[in-house]
PDB file of C-alpha atoms in Angstrom:
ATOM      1  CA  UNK A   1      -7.706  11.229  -6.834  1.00 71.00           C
ATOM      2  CA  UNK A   2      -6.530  13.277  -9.730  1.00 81.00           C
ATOM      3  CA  UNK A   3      -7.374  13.256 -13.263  1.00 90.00           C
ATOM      4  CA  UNK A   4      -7.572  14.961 -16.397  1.00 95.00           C
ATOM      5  CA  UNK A   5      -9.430  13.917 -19.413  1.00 96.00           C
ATOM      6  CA  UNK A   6      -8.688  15.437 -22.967  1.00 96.00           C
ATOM      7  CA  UNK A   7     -11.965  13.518 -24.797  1.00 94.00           C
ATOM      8  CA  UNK A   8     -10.642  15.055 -28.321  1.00 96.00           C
ATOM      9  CA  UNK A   9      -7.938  12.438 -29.686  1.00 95.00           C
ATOM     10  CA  UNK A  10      -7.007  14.409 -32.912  1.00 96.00           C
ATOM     11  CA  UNK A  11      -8.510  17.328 -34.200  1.00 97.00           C
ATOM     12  CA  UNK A  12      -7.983  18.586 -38.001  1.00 97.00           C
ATOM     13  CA  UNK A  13      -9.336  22.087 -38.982  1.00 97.00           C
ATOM     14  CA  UNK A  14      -8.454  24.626 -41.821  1.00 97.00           C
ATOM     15  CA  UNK A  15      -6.103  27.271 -41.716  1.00 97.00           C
ATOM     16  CA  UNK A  16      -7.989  30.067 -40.407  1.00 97.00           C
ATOM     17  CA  UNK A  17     -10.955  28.336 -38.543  1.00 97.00           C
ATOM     18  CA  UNK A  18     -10.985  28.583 -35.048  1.00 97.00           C
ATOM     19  CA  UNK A  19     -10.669  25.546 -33.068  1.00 97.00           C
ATOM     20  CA  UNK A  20     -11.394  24.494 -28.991  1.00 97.00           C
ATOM     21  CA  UNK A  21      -9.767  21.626 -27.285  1.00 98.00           C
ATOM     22  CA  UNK A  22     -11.342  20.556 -24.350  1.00 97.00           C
ATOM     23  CA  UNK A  23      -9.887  19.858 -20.587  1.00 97.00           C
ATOM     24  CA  UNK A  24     -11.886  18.246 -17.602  1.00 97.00           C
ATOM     25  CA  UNK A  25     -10.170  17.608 -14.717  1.00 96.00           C
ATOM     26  CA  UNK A  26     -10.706  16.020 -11.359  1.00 94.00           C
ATOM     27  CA  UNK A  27      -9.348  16.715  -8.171  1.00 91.00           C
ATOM     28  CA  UNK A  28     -10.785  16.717  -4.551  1.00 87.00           C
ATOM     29  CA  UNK A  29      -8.546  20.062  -3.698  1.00 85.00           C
ATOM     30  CA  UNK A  30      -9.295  23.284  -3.177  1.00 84.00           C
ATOM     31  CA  UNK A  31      -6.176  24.718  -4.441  1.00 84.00           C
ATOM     32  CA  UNK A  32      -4.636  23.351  -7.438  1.00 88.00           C
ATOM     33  CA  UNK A  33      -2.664  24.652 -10.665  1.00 88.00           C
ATOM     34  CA  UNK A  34      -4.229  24.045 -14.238  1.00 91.00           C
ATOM     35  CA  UNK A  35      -1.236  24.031 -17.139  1.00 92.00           C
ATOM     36  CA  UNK A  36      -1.595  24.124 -21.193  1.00 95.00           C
ATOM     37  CA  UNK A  37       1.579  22.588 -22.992  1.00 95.00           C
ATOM     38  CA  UNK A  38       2.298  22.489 -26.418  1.00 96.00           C
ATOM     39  CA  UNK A  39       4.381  19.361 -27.885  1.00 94.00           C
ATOM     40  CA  UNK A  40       5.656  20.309 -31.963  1.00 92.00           C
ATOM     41  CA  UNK A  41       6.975  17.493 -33.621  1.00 88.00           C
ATOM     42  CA  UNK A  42      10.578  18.112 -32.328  1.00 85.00           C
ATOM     43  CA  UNK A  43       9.130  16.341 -28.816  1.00 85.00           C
ATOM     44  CA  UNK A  44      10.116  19.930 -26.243  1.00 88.00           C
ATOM     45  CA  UNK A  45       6.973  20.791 -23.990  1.00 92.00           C
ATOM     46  CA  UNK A  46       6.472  24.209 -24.547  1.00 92.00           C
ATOM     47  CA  UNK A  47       4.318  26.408 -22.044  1.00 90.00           C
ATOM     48  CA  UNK A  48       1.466  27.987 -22.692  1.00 93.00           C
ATOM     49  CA  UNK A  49      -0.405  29.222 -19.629  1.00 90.00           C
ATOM     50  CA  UNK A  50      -0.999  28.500 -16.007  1.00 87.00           C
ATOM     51  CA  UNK A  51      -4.105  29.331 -14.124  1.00 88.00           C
ATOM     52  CA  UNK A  52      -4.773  29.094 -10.032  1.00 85.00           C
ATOM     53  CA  UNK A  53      -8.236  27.298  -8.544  1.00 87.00           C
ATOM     54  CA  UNK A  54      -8.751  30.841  -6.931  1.00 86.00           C
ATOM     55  CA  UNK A  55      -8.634  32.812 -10.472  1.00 83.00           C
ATOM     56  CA  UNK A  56     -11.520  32.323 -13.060  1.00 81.00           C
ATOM     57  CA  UNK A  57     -11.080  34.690 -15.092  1.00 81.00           C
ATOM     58  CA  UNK A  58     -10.889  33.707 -18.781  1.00 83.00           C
ATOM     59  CA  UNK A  59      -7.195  34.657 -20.824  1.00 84.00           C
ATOM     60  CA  UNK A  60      -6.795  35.893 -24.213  1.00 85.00           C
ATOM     61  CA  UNK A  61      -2.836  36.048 -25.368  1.00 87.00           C
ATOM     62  CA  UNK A  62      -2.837  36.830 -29.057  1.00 92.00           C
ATOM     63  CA  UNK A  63      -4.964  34.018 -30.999  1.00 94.00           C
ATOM     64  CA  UNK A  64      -5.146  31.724 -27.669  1.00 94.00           C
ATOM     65  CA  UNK A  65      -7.436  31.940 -25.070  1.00 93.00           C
ATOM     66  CA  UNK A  66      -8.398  29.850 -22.320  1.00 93.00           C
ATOM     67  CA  UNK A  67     -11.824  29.213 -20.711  1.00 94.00           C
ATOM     68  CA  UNK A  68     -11.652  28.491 -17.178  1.00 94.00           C
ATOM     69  CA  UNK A  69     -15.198  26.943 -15.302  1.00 93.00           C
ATOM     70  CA  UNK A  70     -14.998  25.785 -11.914  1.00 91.00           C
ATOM     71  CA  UNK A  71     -18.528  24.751 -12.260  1.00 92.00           C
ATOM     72  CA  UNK A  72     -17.693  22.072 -14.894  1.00 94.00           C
ATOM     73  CA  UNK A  73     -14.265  21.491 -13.595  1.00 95.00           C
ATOM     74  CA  UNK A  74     -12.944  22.528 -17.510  1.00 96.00           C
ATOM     75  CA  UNK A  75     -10.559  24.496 -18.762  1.00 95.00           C
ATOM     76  CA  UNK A  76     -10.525  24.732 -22.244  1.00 96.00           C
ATOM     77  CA  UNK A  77      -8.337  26.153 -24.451  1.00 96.00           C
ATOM     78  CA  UNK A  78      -8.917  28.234 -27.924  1.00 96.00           C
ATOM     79  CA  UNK A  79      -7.168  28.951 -31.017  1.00 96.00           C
ATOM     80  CA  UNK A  80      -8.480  31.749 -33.283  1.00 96.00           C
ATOM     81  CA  UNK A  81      -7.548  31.573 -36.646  1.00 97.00           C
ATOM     82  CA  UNK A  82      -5.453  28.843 -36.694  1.00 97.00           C
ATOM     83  CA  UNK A  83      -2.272  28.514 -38.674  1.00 97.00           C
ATOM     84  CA  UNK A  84       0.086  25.460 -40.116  1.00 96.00           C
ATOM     85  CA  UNK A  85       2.746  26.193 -37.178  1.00 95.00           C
ATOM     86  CA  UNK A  86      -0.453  25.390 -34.366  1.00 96.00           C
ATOM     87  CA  UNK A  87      -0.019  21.799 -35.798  1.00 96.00           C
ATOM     88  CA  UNK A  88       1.182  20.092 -32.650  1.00 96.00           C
ATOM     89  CA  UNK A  89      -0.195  18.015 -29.345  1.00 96.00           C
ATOM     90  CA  UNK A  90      -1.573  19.700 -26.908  1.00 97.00           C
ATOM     91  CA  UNK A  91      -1.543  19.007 -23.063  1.00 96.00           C
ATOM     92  CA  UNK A  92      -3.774  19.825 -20.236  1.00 96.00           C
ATOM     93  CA  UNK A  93      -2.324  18.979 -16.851  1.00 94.00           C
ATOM     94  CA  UNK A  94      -3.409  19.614 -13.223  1.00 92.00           C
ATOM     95  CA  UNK A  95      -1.342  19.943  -9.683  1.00 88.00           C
ATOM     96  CA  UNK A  96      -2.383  19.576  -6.749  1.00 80.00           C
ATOM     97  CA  UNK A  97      -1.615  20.728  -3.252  1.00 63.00           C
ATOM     98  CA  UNK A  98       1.086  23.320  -4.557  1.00 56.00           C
ATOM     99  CA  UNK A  99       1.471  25.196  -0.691  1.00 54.00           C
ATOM    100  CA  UNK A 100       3.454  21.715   0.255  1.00 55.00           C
ATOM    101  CA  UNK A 101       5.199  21.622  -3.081  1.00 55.00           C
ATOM    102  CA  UNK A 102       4.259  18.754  -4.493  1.00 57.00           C
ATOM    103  CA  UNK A 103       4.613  20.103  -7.905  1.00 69.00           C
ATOM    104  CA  UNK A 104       4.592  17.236 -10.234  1.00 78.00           C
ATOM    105  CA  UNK A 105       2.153  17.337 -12.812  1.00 86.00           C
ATOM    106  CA  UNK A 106      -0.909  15.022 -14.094  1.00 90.00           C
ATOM    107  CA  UNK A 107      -1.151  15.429 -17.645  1.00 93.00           C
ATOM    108  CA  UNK A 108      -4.255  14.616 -19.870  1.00 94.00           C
ATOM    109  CA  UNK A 109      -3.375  11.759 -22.879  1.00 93.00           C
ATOM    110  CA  UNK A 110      -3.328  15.114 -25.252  1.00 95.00           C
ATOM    111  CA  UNK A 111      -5.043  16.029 -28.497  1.00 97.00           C
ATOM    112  CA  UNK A 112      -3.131  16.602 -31.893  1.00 96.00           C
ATOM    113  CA  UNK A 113      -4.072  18.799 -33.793  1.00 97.00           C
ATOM    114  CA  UNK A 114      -3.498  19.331 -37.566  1.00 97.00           C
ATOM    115  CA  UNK A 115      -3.863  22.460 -39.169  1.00 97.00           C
ATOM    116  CA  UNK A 116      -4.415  21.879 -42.959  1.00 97.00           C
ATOM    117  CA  UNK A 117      -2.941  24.645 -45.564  1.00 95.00           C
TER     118      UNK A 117
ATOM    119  CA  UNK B  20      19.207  32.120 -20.516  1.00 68.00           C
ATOM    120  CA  UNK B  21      19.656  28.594 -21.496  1.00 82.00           C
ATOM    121  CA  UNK B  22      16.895  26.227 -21.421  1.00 92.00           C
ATOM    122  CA  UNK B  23      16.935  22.840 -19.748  1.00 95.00           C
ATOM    123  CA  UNK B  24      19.297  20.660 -21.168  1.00 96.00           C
ATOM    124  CA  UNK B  25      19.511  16.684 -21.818  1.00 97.00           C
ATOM    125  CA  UNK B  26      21.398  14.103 -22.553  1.00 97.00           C
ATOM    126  CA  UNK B  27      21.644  12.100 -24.506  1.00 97.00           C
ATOM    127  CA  UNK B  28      19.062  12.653 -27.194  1.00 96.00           C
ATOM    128  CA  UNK B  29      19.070   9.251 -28.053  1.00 97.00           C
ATOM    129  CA  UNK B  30      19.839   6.099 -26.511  1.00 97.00           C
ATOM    130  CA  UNK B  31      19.825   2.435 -27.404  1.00 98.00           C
ATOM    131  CA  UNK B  32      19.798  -0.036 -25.292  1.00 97.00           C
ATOM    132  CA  UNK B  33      19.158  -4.064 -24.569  1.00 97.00           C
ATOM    133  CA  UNK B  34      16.758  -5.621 -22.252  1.00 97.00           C
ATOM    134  CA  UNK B  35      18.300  -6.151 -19.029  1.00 97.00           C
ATOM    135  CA  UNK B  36      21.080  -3.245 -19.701  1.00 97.00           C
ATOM    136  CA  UNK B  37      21.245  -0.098 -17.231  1.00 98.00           C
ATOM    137  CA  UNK B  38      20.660   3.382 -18.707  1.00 98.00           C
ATOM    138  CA  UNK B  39      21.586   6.498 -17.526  1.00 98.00           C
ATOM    139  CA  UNK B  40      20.204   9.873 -18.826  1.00 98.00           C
ATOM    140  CA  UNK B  41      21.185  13.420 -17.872  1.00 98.00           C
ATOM    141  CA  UNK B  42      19.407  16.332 -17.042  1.00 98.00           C
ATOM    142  CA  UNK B  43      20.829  20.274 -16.386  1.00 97.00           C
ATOM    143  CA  UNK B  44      18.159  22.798 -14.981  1.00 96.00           C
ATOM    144  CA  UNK B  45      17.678  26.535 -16.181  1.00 94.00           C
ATOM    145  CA  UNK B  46      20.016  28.531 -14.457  1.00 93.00           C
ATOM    146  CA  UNK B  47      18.620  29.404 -10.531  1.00 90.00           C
ATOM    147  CA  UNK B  48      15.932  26.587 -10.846  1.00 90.00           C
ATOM    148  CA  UNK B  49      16.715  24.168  -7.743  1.00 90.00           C
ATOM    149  CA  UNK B  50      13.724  21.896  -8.615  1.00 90.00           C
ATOM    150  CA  UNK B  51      14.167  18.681 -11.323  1.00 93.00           C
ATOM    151  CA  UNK B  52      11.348  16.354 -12.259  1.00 94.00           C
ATOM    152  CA  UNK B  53      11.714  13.273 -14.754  1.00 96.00           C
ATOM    153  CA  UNK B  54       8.690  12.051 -16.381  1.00 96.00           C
ATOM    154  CA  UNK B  55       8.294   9.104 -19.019  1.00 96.00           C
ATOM    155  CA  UNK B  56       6.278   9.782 -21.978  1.00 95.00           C
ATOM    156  CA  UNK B  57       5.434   5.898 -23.594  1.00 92.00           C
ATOM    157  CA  UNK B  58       3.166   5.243 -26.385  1.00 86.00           C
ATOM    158  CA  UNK B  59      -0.043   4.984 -25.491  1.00 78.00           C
ATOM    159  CA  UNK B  60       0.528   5.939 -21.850  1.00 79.00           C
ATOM    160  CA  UNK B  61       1.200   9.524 -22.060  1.00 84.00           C
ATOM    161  CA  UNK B  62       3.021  11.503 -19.496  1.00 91.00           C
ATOM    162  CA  UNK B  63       3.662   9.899 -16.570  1.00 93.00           C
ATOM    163  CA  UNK B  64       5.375  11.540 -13.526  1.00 92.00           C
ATOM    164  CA  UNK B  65       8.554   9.617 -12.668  1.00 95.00           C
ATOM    165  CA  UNK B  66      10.560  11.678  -9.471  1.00 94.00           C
ATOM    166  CA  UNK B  67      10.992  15.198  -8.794  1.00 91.00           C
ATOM    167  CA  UNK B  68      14.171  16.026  -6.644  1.00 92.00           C
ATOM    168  CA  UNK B  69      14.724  19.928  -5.379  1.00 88.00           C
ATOM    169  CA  UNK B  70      17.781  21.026  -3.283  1.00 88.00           C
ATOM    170  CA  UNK B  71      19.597  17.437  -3.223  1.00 92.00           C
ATOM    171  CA  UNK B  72      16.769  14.826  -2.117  1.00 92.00           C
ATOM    172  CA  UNK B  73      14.109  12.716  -3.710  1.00 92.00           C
ATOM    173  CA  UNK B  74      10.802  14.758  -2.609  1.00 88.00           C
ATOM    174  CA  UNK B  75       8.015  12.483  -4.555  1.00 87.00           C
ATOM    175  CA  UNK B  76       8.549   9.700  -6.976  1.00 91.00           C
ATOM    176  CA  UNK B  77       5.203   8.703  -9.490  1.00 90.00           C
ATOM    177  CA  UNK B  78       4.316   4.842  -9.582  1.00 90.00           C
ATOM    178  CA  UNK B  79       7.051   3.471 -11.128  1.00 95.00           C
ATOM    179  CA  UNK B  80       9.269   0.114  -9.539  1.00 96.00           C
ATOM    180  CA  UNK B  81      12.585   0.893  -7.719  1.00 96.00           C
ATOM    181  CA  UNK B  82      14.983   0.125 -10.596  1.00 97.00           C
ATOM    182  CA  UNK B  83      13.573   4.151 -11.943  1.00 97.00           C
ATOM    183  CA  UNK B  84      16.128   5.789  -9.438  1.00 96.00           C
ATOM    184  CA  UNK B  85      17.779   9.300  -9.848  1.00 96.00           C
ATOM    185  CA  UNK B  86      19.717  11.494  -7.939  1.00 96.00           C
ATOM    186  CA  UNK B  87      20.258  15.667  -7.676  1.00 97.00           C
ATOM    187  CA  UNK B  88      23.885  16.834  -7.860  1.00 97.00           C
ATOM    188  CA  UNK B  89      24.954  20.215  -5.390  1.00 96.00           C
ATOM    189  CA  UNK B  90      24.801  21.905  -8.494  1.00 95.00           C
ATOM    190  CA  UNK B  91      21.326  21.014  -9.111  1.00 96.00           C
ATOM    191  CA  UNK B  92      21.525  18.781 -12.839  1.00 97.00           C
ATOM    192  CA  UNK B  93      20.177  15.571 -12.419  1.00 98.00           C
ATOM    193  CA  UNK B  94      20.689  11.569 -13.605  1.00 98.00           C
ATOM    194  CA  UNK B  95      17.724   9.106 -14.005  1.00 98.00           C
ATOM    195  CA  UNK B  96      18.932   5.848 -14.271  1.00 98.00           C
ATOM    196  CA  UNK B  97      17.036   2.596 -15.240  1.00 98.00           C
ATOM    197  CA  UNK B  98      18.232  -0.436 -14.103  1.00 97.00           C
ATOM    198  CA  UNK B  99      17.453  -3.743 -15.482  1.00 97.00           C
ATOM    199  CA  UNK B 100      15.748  -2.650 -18.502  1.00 97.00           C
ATOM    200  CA  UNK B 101      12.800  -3.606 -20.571  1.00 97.00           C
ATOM    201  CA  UNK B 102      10.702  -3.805 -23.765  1.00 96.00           C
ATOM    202  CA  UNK B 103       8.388  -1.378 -22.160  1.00 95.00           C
ATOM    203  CA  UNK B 104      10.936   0.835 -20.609  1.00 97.00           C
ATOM    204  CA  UNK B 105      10.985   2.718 -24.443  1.00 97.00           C
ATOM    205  CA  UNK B 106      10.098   5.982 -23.750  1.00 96.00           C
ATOM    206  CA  UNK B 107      10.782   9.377 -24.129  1.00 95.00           C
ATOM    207  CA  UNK B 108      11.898  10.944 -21.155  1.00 97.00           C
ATOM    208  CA  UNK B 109      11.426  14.320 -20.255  1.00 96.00           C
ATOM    209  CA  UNK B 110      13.169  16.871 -18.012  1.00 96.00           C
ATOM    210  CA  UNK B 111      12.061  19.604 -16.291  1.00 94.00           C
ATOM    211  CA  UNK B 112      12.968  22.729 -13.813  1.00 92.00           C
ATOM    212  CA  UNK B 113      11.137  25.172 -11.495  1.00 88.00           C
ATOM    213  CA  UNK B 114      12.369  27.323  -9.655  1.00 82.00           C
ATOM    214  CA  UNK B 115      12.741  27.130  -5.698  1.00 77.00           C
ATOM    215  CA  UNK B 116       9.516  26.318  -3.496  1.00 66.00           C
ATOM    216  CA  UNK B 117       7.564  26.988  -2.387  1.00 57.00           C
ATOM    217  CA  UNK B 118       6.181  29.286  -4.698  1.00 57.00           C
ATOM    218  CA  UNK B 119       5.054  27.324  -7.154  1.00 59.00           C
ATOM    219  CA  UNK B 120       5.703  28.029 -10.846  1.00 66.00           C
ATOM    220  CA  UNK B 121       5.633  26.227 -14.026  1.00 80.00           C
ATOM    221  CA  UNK B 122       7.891  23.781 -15.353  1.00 87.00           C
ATOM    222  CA  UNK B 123       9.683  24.037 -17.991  1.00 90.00           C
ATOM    223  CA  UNK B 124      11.064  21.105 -20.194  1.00 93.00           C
ATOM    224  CA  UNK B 125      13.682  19.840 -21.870  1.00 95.00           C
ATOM    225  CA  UNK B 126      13.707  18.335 -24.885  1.00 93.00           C
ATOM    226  CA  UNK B 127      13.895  14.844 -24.249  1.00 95.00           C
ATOM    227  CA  UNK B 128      15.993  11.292 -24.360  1.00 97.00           C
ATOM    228  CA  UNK B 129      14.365   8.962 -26.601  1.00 96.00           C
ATOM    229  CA  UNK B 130      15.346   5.634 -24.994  1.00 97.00           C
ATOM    230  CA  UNK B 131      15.072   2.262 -27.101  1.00 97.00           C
ATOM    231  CA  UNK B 132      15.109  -0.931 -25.580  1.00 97.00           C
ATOM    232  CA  UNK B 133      15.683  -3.703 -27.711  1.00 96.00           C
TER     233      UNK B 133
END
């Protein structure tokens, strides 16, 4: 069975500090998607990255960057000097079994984090 | 390009009422899922329909029911509703499969059941 496990409820830092929110997931296939989502205030999922079982190497895009260990089944995710507008939830979902396209999503419960001015 | 698109943004409703919320897909995305996002329950996966039919449905009772029109937007409707049916519901589109791709989602009908 599936699951994915965000341990960090809320998270407050200061502008500027760098902050890590944590994914583990679970899942007994070999090929699976791993997703980031960002949820402002205003409720819209917004993208962030996806990542394949087969690809471990670690992202930067701008300030994010993503941390991807097969070994301890995480996939954590990075903010460098964080700013008021990061304020937001943050999701960590897994799919499974994408070659048959079953494509829905499992989504961790989320961590907000608050960036404080 | 137009993002997906939903309808209403709010809705109130009464127990044991039927509601009925609309979904329209990016432009050239033939996929649609619908997935509930309760408090304390986070995101749950509801359906996903792609060119017309009902491909995998999350663990939810029959009265969560949706269909896929030929021009790909979607309806969820919720029949017989209750307390716990409050929710925001989210849309989302992919493109077709079976290369996979993210989803990308709409902004949401906050239901109320009263």
């Amino acid at each position: 069975a599936q699951k994915v496990t965000q341990a960090q409820t809320e998270i407050s830092v200061v502008e500027k500090e760098d902050v890590t929110l944590d994914c583990v997931y679970e899942t007994r296939d070999t090929t699976y998607y791993l997703f980031w989502y960002k949820q402002p205030p205003s409720g819209e999922l917004v993208f962030l990255i996806r990542r394949n079982s087969f690809d471990e190497q670690n992202e930067i895009s701008g300030r994010y960057s993503w941390n991807f260990q097969k070994s301890t089944s995480s996939f954590n995710f990075t903010i460098t000097a964080s700013q008021v507008v990061d304020s937001a939830v943050y999701f960590c979902a897994l799919s499974e079994a994408p070659q048959t396209g079953a494509n829905n999503l499992f989504f961790g419960t989320g961590t907000r984090l608050t960036v404080i001015p | 390009e137009a993002g997906v698109t939903q309808s209403p943004t709010h809705l109130i409703k009464t127990r044991g009422q039927q509601a009925t919320l609309r979904c329209s897909p990016i432009s050239g995305h033939t996929s649609v899922y619908w997935y509930q996002q309760a408090l304390g329950l986070g995101l749950q996966f509801l359906l996903w329909y792609d060119e017309g039919e009902e491909r995998n449905r999350g663990n939810f009772p029959p009265r969560f029911s949706g269909r896929q029109f030929p021009n790909y937007s979607s309806e969820l409707n919720v029949n017989a509703l209750e307390l716990e049916d409050s929710a925001l519901y989210l849309c989302a589109s992919s493109p077709p499969i079976p290369t996979y791709n993210e989803q990308f989602f709409g902004p949401g009908t906050r239901l109320t059941v009263l």
